[in-house]
XYZ file of C-alpha atoms in Angstrom:
654
model
C 107.677 104.968 126.262
C 108.094 101.660 128.001
C 107.306 98.345 126.417
C 107.948 94.641 126.848
C 110.899 92.765 125.392
C 109.469 90.619 122.631
C 109.877 90.532 118.874
C 106.238 91.506 118.419
C 106.475 94.407 120.868
C 107.142 97.943 119.764
C 109.601 100.232 121.470
C 109.175 103.942 120.936
C 111.700 106.213 122.606
C 110.710 109.575 124.044
C 112.739 111.209 121.244
C 110.809 109.304 118.567
C 107.508 110.097 120.240
C 108.399 113.779 120.446
C 109.397 113.798 116.780
C 106.004 112.379 115.815
C 104.206 114.983 117.923
C 106.295 117.841 116.573
C 105.786 116.758 112.951
C 102.020 116.764 113.345
C 101.886 119.988 115.346
C 104.206 121.826 112.948
C 101.974 120.822 110.048
C 98.908 122.103 111.884
C 100.650 125.385 112.638
C 101.572 125.877 108.974
C 98.050 124.951 107.868
C 96.450 127.428 110.291
C 98.693 130.185 108.937
C 97.704 129.423 105.348
C 93.919 129.005 105.711
C 92.212 130.592 102.722
C 95.451 131.415 100.881
C 95.359 130.985 97.123
C 97.019 127.916 95.678
C 100.469 128.441 94.214
C 101.010 127.081 90.654
C 103.459 124.198 90.193
C 106.251 123.636 87.703
C 104.728 120.937 85.486
C 107.934 119.242 84.328
C 109.481 119.202 87.787
C 106.300 117.801 89.366
C 105.994 114.954 86.855
C 109.716 114.176 87.063
C 109.602 113.972 90.849
C 106.512 111.711 90.850
C 108.018 109.442 88.194
C 111.253 109.072 90.150
C 109.449 108.415 93.424
C 107.235 105.800 91.750
C 110.229 103.955 90.283
C 111.994 103.965 93.648
C 108.867 102.710 95.427
C 108.479 99.879 92.890
C 112.115 98.914 93.478
C 111.659 99.054 97.254
C 114.244 101.780 97.650
C 112.103 104.878 98.076
C 112.511 106.686 101.381
C 109.060 106.728 102.934
C 108.618 109.973 104.908
C 105.651 108.590 106.825
C 107.590 105.670 108.350
C 109.195 105.640 111.778
C 111.809 103.156 112.904
C 111.154 101.676 116.327
C 113.621 100.106 118.716
C 113.561 96.589 120.085
C 112.593 94.599 117.016
C 114.170 96.878 114.399
C 111.168 97.358 112.129
C 109.378 100.365 110.714
C 105.764 101.436 110.976
C 103.802 104.131 109.160
C 102.746 107.091 111.286
C 99.200 108.425 110.858
C 97.791 111.528 112.552
C 94.164 111.321 113.686
C 91.952 113.660 115.632
C 90.968 116.206 112.981
C 87.963 114.381 111.535
C 85.607 115.848 108.969
C 82.451 114.358 107.438
C 82.307 112.848 103.937
C 80.401 114.571 101.169
C 76.708 113.616 101.252
C 75.647 115.642 98.209
C 75.055 113.932 94.861
C 77.650 114.695 92.219
C 75.102 116.338 89.921
C 74.231 118.851 92.648
C 77.841 120.001 93.178
C 79.221 123.033 91.368
C 82.482 122.699 89.383
C 85.749 124.132 90.675
C 89.189 124.209 89.042
C 92.683 123.659 90.430
C 93.283 127.377 90.088
C 90.326 128.070 92.421
C 91.647 125.955 95.295
C 92.430 127.596 98.620
C 94.801 126.230 101.215
C 93.499 124.275 104.232
C 89.966 124.446 102.878
C 87.177 121.929 102.386
C 85.512 123.224 99.229
C 81.962 122.427 100.282
C 79.351 122.220 97.556
C 82.023 121.874 94.838
C 83.417 119.145 92.606
C 86.820 118.961 90.923
C 87.496 116.908 87.778
C 91.133 115.925 87.215
C 93.182 113.655 84.959
C 96.154 111.627 86.150
C 99.403 112.998 84.724
C 102.109 110.860 86.355
C 102.773 107.357 87.670
C 101.282 106.508 91.083
C 103.600 106.497 94.116
C 102.501 103.755 96.513
C 103.567 104.167 100.152
C 102.679 102.180 103.257
C 99.537 104.060 104.274
C 98.743 106.179 101.230
C 99.285 106.585 97.502
C 99.699 109.750 95.479
C 100.019 111.007 91.930
C 100.105 114.266 90.005
C 96.876 115.325 88.304
C 96.016 117.960 85.718
C 92.951 120.135 85.540
C 90.400 119.245 82.875
C 90.859 122.817 81.632
C 94.224 124.548 81.292
C 97.671 123.306 82.258
C 97.440 123.514 86.057
C 98.833 120.513 87.974
C 98.550 119.399 91.605
C 99.318 116.501 93.903
C 96.438 114.105 94.751
C 96.732 111.585 97.588
C 94.444 108.897 98.953
C 95.035 108.072 102.628
C 94.813 104.509 103.984
C 92.133 103.407 101.529
C 94.417 103.247 98.537
C 93.410 99.931 97.014
C 90.439 97.742 96.219
C 91.234 94.047 96.020
C 94.933 94.735 95.365
C 94.199 97.330 92.671
C 95.328 100.846 93.563
C 92.354 103.119 93.009
C 94.576 105.838 91.518
C 95.873 103.362 88.940
C 92.421 102.032 88.089
C 91.548 104.952 85.800
C 92.893 108.189 84.391
C 90.027 110.571 85.173
C 88.586 111.275 88.621
C 85.966 113.567 90.112
C 86.657 114.720 93.674
C 83.628 115.650 95.738
C 84.158 118.661 98.018
C 87.969 118.597 97.585
C 90.111 119.135 100.681
C 93.278 121.125 99.851
C 95.905 120.957 102.577
C 99.568 120.188 103.347
C 101.389 116.892 103.817
C 103.460 116.336 106.961
C 106.445 117.398 104.869
C 104.781 120.722 104.031
C 103.845 119.984 100.412
C 100.496 121.120 99.035
C 98.117 118.276 98.203
C 94.493 117.413 97.522
C 93.770 114.840 100.204
C 91.132 112.087 100.078
C 90.256 110.493 103.436
C 86.788 109.179 102.536
C 86.810 106.776 99.543
C 83.251 107.816 98.672
C 84.558 111.346 97.973
C 86.525 110.022 94.978
C 84.532 109.115 91.867
C 86.413 106.983 89.320
C 85.546 107.804 85.707
C 85.972 104.924 83.264
C 86.301 105.552 79.533
C 82.926 105.728 77.823
C 82.172 103.582 74.777
C 80.953 105.472 71.747
C 78.436 103.730 69.482
C 75.714 104.613 67.049
C 72.726 103.312 69.002
C 71.881 102.847 72.658
C 71.318 99.106 72.260
C 74.662 98.718 70.517
C 76.359 100.629 73.349
C 74.826 98.297 75.948
C 75.709 95.172 73.932
C 79.283 96.381 73.438
C 79.598 97.009 77.180
C 78.295 93.513 77.866
C 80.796 91.952 75.435
C 83.694 93.918 76.903
C 82.585 92.961 80.392
C 82.528 89.300 79.371
C 86.021 89.619 77.876
C 87.345 91.282 81.021
C 85.761 88.558 83.172
C 87.431 85.883 81.052
C 90.760 87.607 81.724
C 89.893 87.821 85.458
C 89.970 91.627 85.344
C 87.037 91.792 87.722
C 86.893 95.532 88.315
C 86.979 96.259 84.593
C 84.254 93.662 84.046
C 82.150 95.269 86.765
C 82.692 98.727 85.263
C 81.676 97.616 81.765
C 78.595 95.769 82.997
C 77.626 98.852 85.005
C 77.998 101.085 81.945
C 75.918 98.658 79.917
C 73.157 98.502 82.526
C 72.781 102.280 82.596
C 71.984 102.207 78.887
C 70.094 98.894 78.774
C 67.651 100.089 81.435
C 66.709 103.143 79.411
C 63.208 102.966 78.015
C 64.413 103.081 74.411
C 66.333 99.824 74.941
C 64.163 98.047 77.520
C 61.101 98.286 75.253
C 62.859 96.622 72.304
C 65.239 94.233 74.082
C 64.205 93.689 77.730
C 66.461 90.643 78.082
C 69.633 92.681 77.553
C 69.452 94.335 80.976
C 68.607 90.961 82.544
C 71.620 89.304 80.915
C 73.990 92.048 82.046
C 72.518 91.995 85.574
C 72.990 88.230 85.771
C 76.617 88.563 84.667
C 77.308 91.424 87.077
C 75.793 89.371 89.907
C 78.473 86.748 89.250
C 81.260 89.359 89.352
C 79.818 90.943 92.485
C 79.861 87.593 94.266
C 83.570 87.219 93.539
C 84.217 90.798 94.677
C 82.163 90.188 97.845
C 79.770 92.988 96.893
C 76.892 90.970 98.225
C 74.116 93.571 98.372
C 74.497 94.397 94.687
C 74.951 90.721 93.776
C 71.594 89.893 95.338
C 69.874 92.881 93.708
C 71.354 92.058 90.291
C 70.367 88.403 90.492
C 66.761 89.272 91.354
C 66.649 91.888 88.568
C 67.715 89.262 86.023
C 64.747 86.933 86.627
C 62.530 86.374 83.576
C 59.681 84.418 85.158
C 59.103 82.598 81.866
C 58.381 78.884 81.654
C 60.438 77.743 78.648
C 63.417 75.570 79.584
C 66.102 78.084 78.614
C 64.472 80.783 80.776
C 64.127 78.326 83.656
C 67.829 77.518 83.412
C 68.736 81.213 83.443
C 66.426 81.920 86.384
C 67.862 78.932 88.233
C 71.288 80.483 87.818
C 69.958 83.822 89.093
C 68.375 82.237 92.179
C 71.659 80.437 92.874
C 73.572 83.731 92.807
C 70.990 85.497 94.953
C 71.092 82.600 97.413
C 74.893 82.697 97.646
C 74.822 86.442 98.305
C 72.180 86.106 101.030
C 74.029 83.156 102.594
C 77.311 85.074 102.771
C 75.473 88.000 104.377
C 74.211 85.611 107.073
C 70.613 85.977 105.840
C 69.904 82.266 105.962
C 66.103 82.280 105.778
C 66.205 84.471 102.675
C 68.920 82.278 101.159
C 66.753 79.225 101.858
C 63.936 80.752 99.819
C 66.230 81.470 96.866
C 67.699 77.954 96.788
C 64.229 76.395 97.080
C 63.173 78.389 94.002
C 66.310 77.173 92.217
C 65.432 73.593 93.108
C 61.891 73.987 91.724
C 63.218 75.218 88.395
C 65.990 72.615 88.078
C 65.090 69.680 90.365
C 68.216 67.728 89.499
C 70.636 70.540 90.415
C 72.971 69.229 93.132
C 74.114 72.747 94.114
C 70.636 73.623 95.384
C 70.431 70.454 97.500
C 73.912 70.993 98.925
C 73.213 74.608 99.825
C 69.848 73.802 101.408
C 71.550 71.175 103.554
C 74.154 73.761 104.650
C 71.407 76.265 105.451
C 69.610 73.763 107.671
C 72.852 73.411 109.639
C 73.272 77.214 109.894
C 69.693 77.702 111.078
C 70.130 74.966 113.687
C 73.298 76.674 114.958
C 71.571 80.050 114.972
C 68.613 78.765 116.971
C 70.296 76.346 119.408
C 73.971 77.301 119.788
C 74.910 73.690 119.061
C 77.924 73.331 116.750
C 79.981 70.489 115.341
C 83.231 71.764 116.857
C 85.376 68.931 115.533
C 84.216 69.544 111.974
C 84.688 73.302 112.328
C 88.243 72.943 113.635
C 89.138 70.374 110.971
C 87.963 72.765 108.258
C 90.265 75.600 109.325
C 93.694 76.275 107.859
C 95.966 79.151 106.958
C 94.435 79.129 103.474
C 90.869 78.906 104.889
C 90.965 80.838 108.174
C 87.258 81.772 108.311
C 84.531 79.539 109.723
C 81.410 78.604 107.785
C 78.980 78.861 110.701
C 76.079 80.988 111.930
C 76.075 83.346 114.895
C 74.137 82.334 118.015
C 73.013 85.320 120.115
C 69.613 84.175 121.431
C 70.844 84.075 125.037
C 71.605 87.799 125.083
C 70.226 91.269 124.492
C 71.646 94.776 124.388
C 70.413 97.462 126.746
C 71.590 100.412 128.813
C 74.253 99.704 131.438
C 74.373 102.400 134.165
C 77.648 104.297 133.958
C 78.862 102.256 130.965
C 76.640 103.267 128.069
C 75.224 100.066 126.629
C 76.017 96.518 127.617
C 75.175 92.900 126.849
C 72.814 91.098 129.243
C 71.782 87.470 129.660
C 68.208 86.818 128.507
C 68.072 83.467 130.320
C 69.953 81.547 133.032
C 73.303 80.265 131.785
C 75.207 77.558 133.703
C 78.937 77.650 134.383
C 80.876 76.695 131.211
C 77.657 77.126 129.219
C 77.751 78.950 125.899
C 76.619 82.540 126.225
C 76.987 83.343 122.546
C 78.929 82.501 119.391
C 79.504 85.195 116.804
C 81.017 85.274 113.347
C 83.276 88.275 112.919
C 82.008 91.094 110.761
C 85.573 91.578 109.547
C 88.894 89.948 110.434
C 92.294 90.701 108.983
C 94.704 87.849 109.636
C 98.374 88.575 110.134
C 99.389 86.506 107.098
C 97.017 88.358 104.755
C 98.075 91.273 102.567
C 95.474 93.548 104.190
C 97.265 93.387 107.557
C 98.760 96.765 108.417
C 99.668 98.252 111.768
C 100.487 101.932 112.219
C 101.552 104.349 114.903
C 98.696 106.834 115.318
C 99.064 110.155 117.060
C 95.693 111.354 118.321
C 95.544 115.110 118.745
C 92.453 114.813 120.930
C 94.278 113.251 123.864
C 97.944 113.666 122.834
C 98.464 109.893 122.826
C 100.493 107.725 120.467
C 98.994 104.293 119.923
C 99.580 101.206 117.831
C 96.454 100.856 115.663
C 95.171 98.137 113.287
C 94.671 100.495 110.358
C 94.521 97.521 107.985
C 91.324 96.398 109.734
C 89.911 99.940 109.514
C 90.610 99.988 105.793
C 89.077 96.535 105.240
C 85.997 97.476 107.270
C 85.461 100.640 105.217
C 85.785 98.634 102.004
C 83.344 95.987 103.218
C 80.803 98.674 104.122
C 81.207 100.377 100.738
C 80.646 97.004 99.082
C 77.676 96.088 101.316
C 75.854 99.234 102.386
C 73.125 97.245 104.183
C 75.686 96.670 106.942
C 76.617 100.340 107.505
C 73.981 101.017 110.162
C 75.015 97.981 112.259
C 78.641 99.062 112.419
C 77.950 102.770 112.895
C 75.724 101.961 115.868
C 78.814 100.951 117.853
C 80.524 103.355 120.222
C 83.289 105.610 118.946
C 84.768 108.833 120.272
C 83.842 110.695 117.082
C 80.133 110.682 116.288
C 80.297 112.508 112.946
C 78.158 115.483 111.986
C 74.953 113.815 113.138
C 73.465 113.543 109.637
C 74.373 109.852 109.272
C 73.754 109.715 105.508
C 74.892 106.343 104.153
C 73.815 106.614 100.509
C 73.656 109.140 97.688
C 72.908 108.757 93.978
C 76.632 108.106 93.518
C 76.665 105.106 95.873
C 77.379 104.307 99.550
C 78.895 106.907 101.898
C 81.131 105.785 104.757
C 82.701 108.144 107.300
C 86.193 106.684 107.663
C 86.941 108.732 110.769
C 83.985 107.184 112.569
C 85.126 103.732 111.452
C 88.641 104.431 112.782
C 87.287 105.337 116.227
C 84.889 102.376 116.260
C 87.737 100.019 115.355
C 89.954 101.600 118.019
C 87.381 101.009 120.774
C 85.719 97.739 119.776
C 88.187 95.289 118.257
C 90.055 92.288 119.622
C 92.758 89.924 118.474
C 91.662 86.391 117.520
C 95.112 85.090 118.443
C 97.931 83.804 116.307
C 96.058 80.764 115.009
C 97.795 80.454 111.645
C 101.469 81.187 112.194
C 103.886 83.633 113.688
C 102.883 87.274 113.889
C 104.848 90.406 114.626
C 104.275 94.034 115.455
C 103.375 94.992 111.906
C 100.939 92.174 111.154
C 98.898 91.298 114.228
C 95.546 89.655 113.497
C 92.565 91.804 114.510
C 88.819 91.596 114.097
C 85.488 93.302 114.710
C 82.608 91.316 116.216
C 79.571 93.604 116.264
C 77.409 91.910 118.920
C 80.402 91.124 121.132
C 81.440 94.782 120.946
C 78.570 95.615 123.322
C 80.152 93.532 126.108
C 81.689 95.741 128.796
C 84.974 95.073 130.571
C 85.589 93.895 134.101
C 88.789 92.565 135.657
C 86.470 90.221 137.578
C 84.731 88.807 134.526
C 81.856 86.335 134.457
C 82.627 85.268 130.877
C 85.665 84.125 128.917
C 86.195 84.268 125.185
C 87.884 81.954 122.726
C 88.313 82.385 118.991
C 87.998 79.425 116.638
C 88.948 80.885 113.302
C 86.856 84.040 113.096
C 84.115 82.599 115.324
C 84.181 84.118 118.818
C 82.853 81.723 121.466
C 81.857 83.208 124.819
C 81.361 80.873 127.795
C 80.229 81.515 131.360
C 82.956 81.345 134.016
C 80.283 80.923 136.689
C 76.468 80.627 136.611
C 74.889 83.769 135.136
C 71.295 84.655 135.977
C 68.782 86.011 133.493
C 69.007 89.807 133.448
C 72.620 89.870 134.673
C 75.132 91.899 132.678
C 77.878 89.956 130.925
C 81.493 91.038 131.367
C 84.738 89.752 129.967
C 88.259 91.007 130.533
C 89.654 93.135 127.707
C 93.147 92.750 129.154
C 94.089 89.798 131.351
C 97.408 91.046 132.689
C 97.866 90.285 136.378
C 99.811 93.533 136.811
C 97.691 96.560 137.751
C 99.874 99.188 136.051
C 100.228 97.271 132.771
C 96.510 96.512 132.698
C 95.397 100.095 133.331
C 97.842 101.400 130.706
C 96.546 98.921 128.127
C 92.906 99.717 128.890
C 93.474 103.448 128.551
C 95.683 103.296 125.460
C 93.561 100.786 123.571
C 89.990 101.241 124.780
C 90.126 104.717 126.343
C 89.031 104.122 129.943
C 90.308 103.260 133.413
C 88.836 100.331 135.316
C 87.533 100.882 138.858
C 86.321 97.378 139.696
C 86.891 95.982 143.201
C 90.015 94.173 142.053
C 91.513 97.358 140.588
C 90.594 99.334 143.725
C 92.389 96.746 145.869
C 95.480 96.648 143.640
C 95.608 100.438 143.362
C 95.942 100.631 147.143
C 99.007 98.343 147.102
C 102.366 99.941 147.791
C 104.275 100.330 144.472
C 107.095 98.243 145.923
C 104.633 95.420 146.617
C 103.319 95.563 143.039
C 106.899 95.482 141.748
C 107.716 92.436 143.891
C 104.542 90.703 142.662
C 105.530 91.388 139.035
C 108.953 89.847 139.611
C 107.471 86.764 141.282
C 104.884 86.326 138.522
C 107.629 86.560 135.909
C 109.573 83.874 137.774
C 106.458 81.703 138.084
C 105.631 82.068 134.381
C 109.168 81.033 133.450
C 108.864 78.057 135.797
C 105.546 76.907 134.282
C 106.958 77.258 130.796
C 110.103 75.329 131.697
C 108.813 72.545 133.945
C 106.556 69.781 132.646
C 103.954 69.001 135.307
C 103.601 65.409 134.064
C 107.250 64.635 135.012
C 107.407 66.766 138.171
C 109.592 65.561 141.045
C 108.947 66.264 144.727
C 111.531 69.074 144.846
C 110.056 70.701 141.719
C 106.574 70.696 143.249
C 107.968 72.125 146.478
C 109.543 74.987 144.515
C 106.217 75.689 142.802
C 104.483 75.716 146.190
C 107.037 78.211 147.545
C 106.468 80.463 144.523
C 102.702 80.281 144.994
C 103.014 81.181 148.691
C 105.374 84.073 147.922
C 102.929 85.531 145.394
C 100.021 85.024 147.777
C 101.927 86.867 150.538
C 101.939 90.035 148.380
C 98.159 90.281 148.841
C 96.737 92.003 151.925
C 94.319 89.476 153.433
C 91.743 92.065 154.531
C 91.749 94.238 151.440
C 91.615 91.224 149.095
C 88.859 89.434 150.972
C 86.532 88.113 148.270
C 88.726 89.564 145.501
C 90.359 87.118 143.066
C 94.149 86.911 143.312
C 94.801 86.558 139.609
C 98.606 86.625 139.768
C 98.670 83.256 141.520
C 96.301 81.425 139.157
C 98.803 80.101 136.606
C 101.153 78.507 139.134
C 98.125 77.109 141.022
C 96.849 75.501 137.831
C 100.268 73.887 137.332
C 100.211 72.561 140.902
C 96.667 71.232 140.487
C 97.856 69.125 137.543
C 101.203 68.093 138.991
C 100.226 67.163 142.568
C 97.670 64.405 141.802
C 100.001 63.032 139.146
C 102.853 62.925 141.644
C 100.813 61.278 144.421
C 99.523 58.585 142.065
C 103.050 57.810 140.879
């Protein structure tokens, strides 16, 4: 497999690629031979000993990771993940599933309609793309391996370490790539975490104890424990026996959980909790509490981009506590966001000044009023101009739904082998994981993301919620991320192959590709700004270039590997007809021209330097057939021409 020679470029030899393919195919062969076979019991002591040793080695950084592959060129390692055997998440409520035991499990089987309760029996082994532990049955002494793939942590807490008891919905019993039996979790919503219950004499005491323990956990910044305790308390406090005697208890716990949810970025629940905590009473203490609730609801709505709703919440806060500066500040910010949303006018200097490595995300609204989504013949759906847009005019500005920056801990790149097309790709699995987590935390956004194109469409049922909480099909998210994401550039420091910044912009994802684009994109933080290259008429489809390589072969390879299609625009048709030797010569000349532009400062250019640039430009231009390229942009020559355009006037004026 060919690649470029850069530190952030991955080399994968044919031998390494074949090893990846063989590993996946051998596993599938073994699994197909074992379908329906009864599970074989494990040696308890040996299983726990092995897990304990592997966990210690992983903590010390010395554990051999069987899922990693070493790649040539830059000398690093990447996890390898097989995709292409998707299955839907469980959409049945836990109470409607029938129990199953470890002893009942059958190999390579999704135990539909069943639930399995297990207790962790060993330390957790944390690997690059998954974590695993040994678990015991709730009855008997059976033990089995349990692994969570890709979605192993929530806010730096490994989900398998967050509790000791778990319920697995419709457990999938299969083999690892190394041939070891395991219960595998691909959809986080299929794993229910069971926290320890608090035992008390009365329901109200239980709820109050939960509230106190939640407050203590919050004080210690153990946010997930605080959330769990508040949730336990709310279940009891909302019961009629408690709500009739102490209605404020549920309100108090809701108000506290709203605060925790804001920190955890669980914005839907934060808004719901804050509204549920409102008393509506007119005494000063109640007004102060309701002011706090409106503030939290407003913050949640603001961070969801629901600015009109946020405005209403902060106005209510201001009525209750007129002297509160937070309400005035937030209302002023909302006026700015609404102005941006309606006009597309931004304070670019202020936005740029506010960005840093520590604060890489823009506080700004999306502007999409100039565009609409509709069918694009032969391309599925596309983005179209709803009004005339002048050259260099703003078409749209969009805040990313989710961005993982290369310097953040969530950044993770993996080699994925897709069985559906037998291709090995480099995939931003860290972004997939973060997107799944954001959707689980904010289920109101699931429909927007799932509306985007992906190769895998799921089982067609599209259930996004059960009594147990949100449901997200991680396989659909993986395919959507694979086909719809872009890099915002290395804005905050050096990046490499394992930590490239990537993001998902939902509205921008509808824009189709063309090598002869009428729009160009720029990222300012996580705000994507799209401008017109030339005048665009109302009703005209908007195109930007997914890959801007001037080389036909490199561009087509990138488009197929990353976005899954070949381009047949007029430029590609013209370049395809070039003799391979001509394309090779053009590549060599472009490489020479790029090195020249990088080396030579146009501001200090001498006559001989300009003459050399002119010769390079002519040589590149001569590789284009004048008839076939009539009216077709000659992209390979653009960079050296831009250098000449700057250098020549400067030279003549000197």
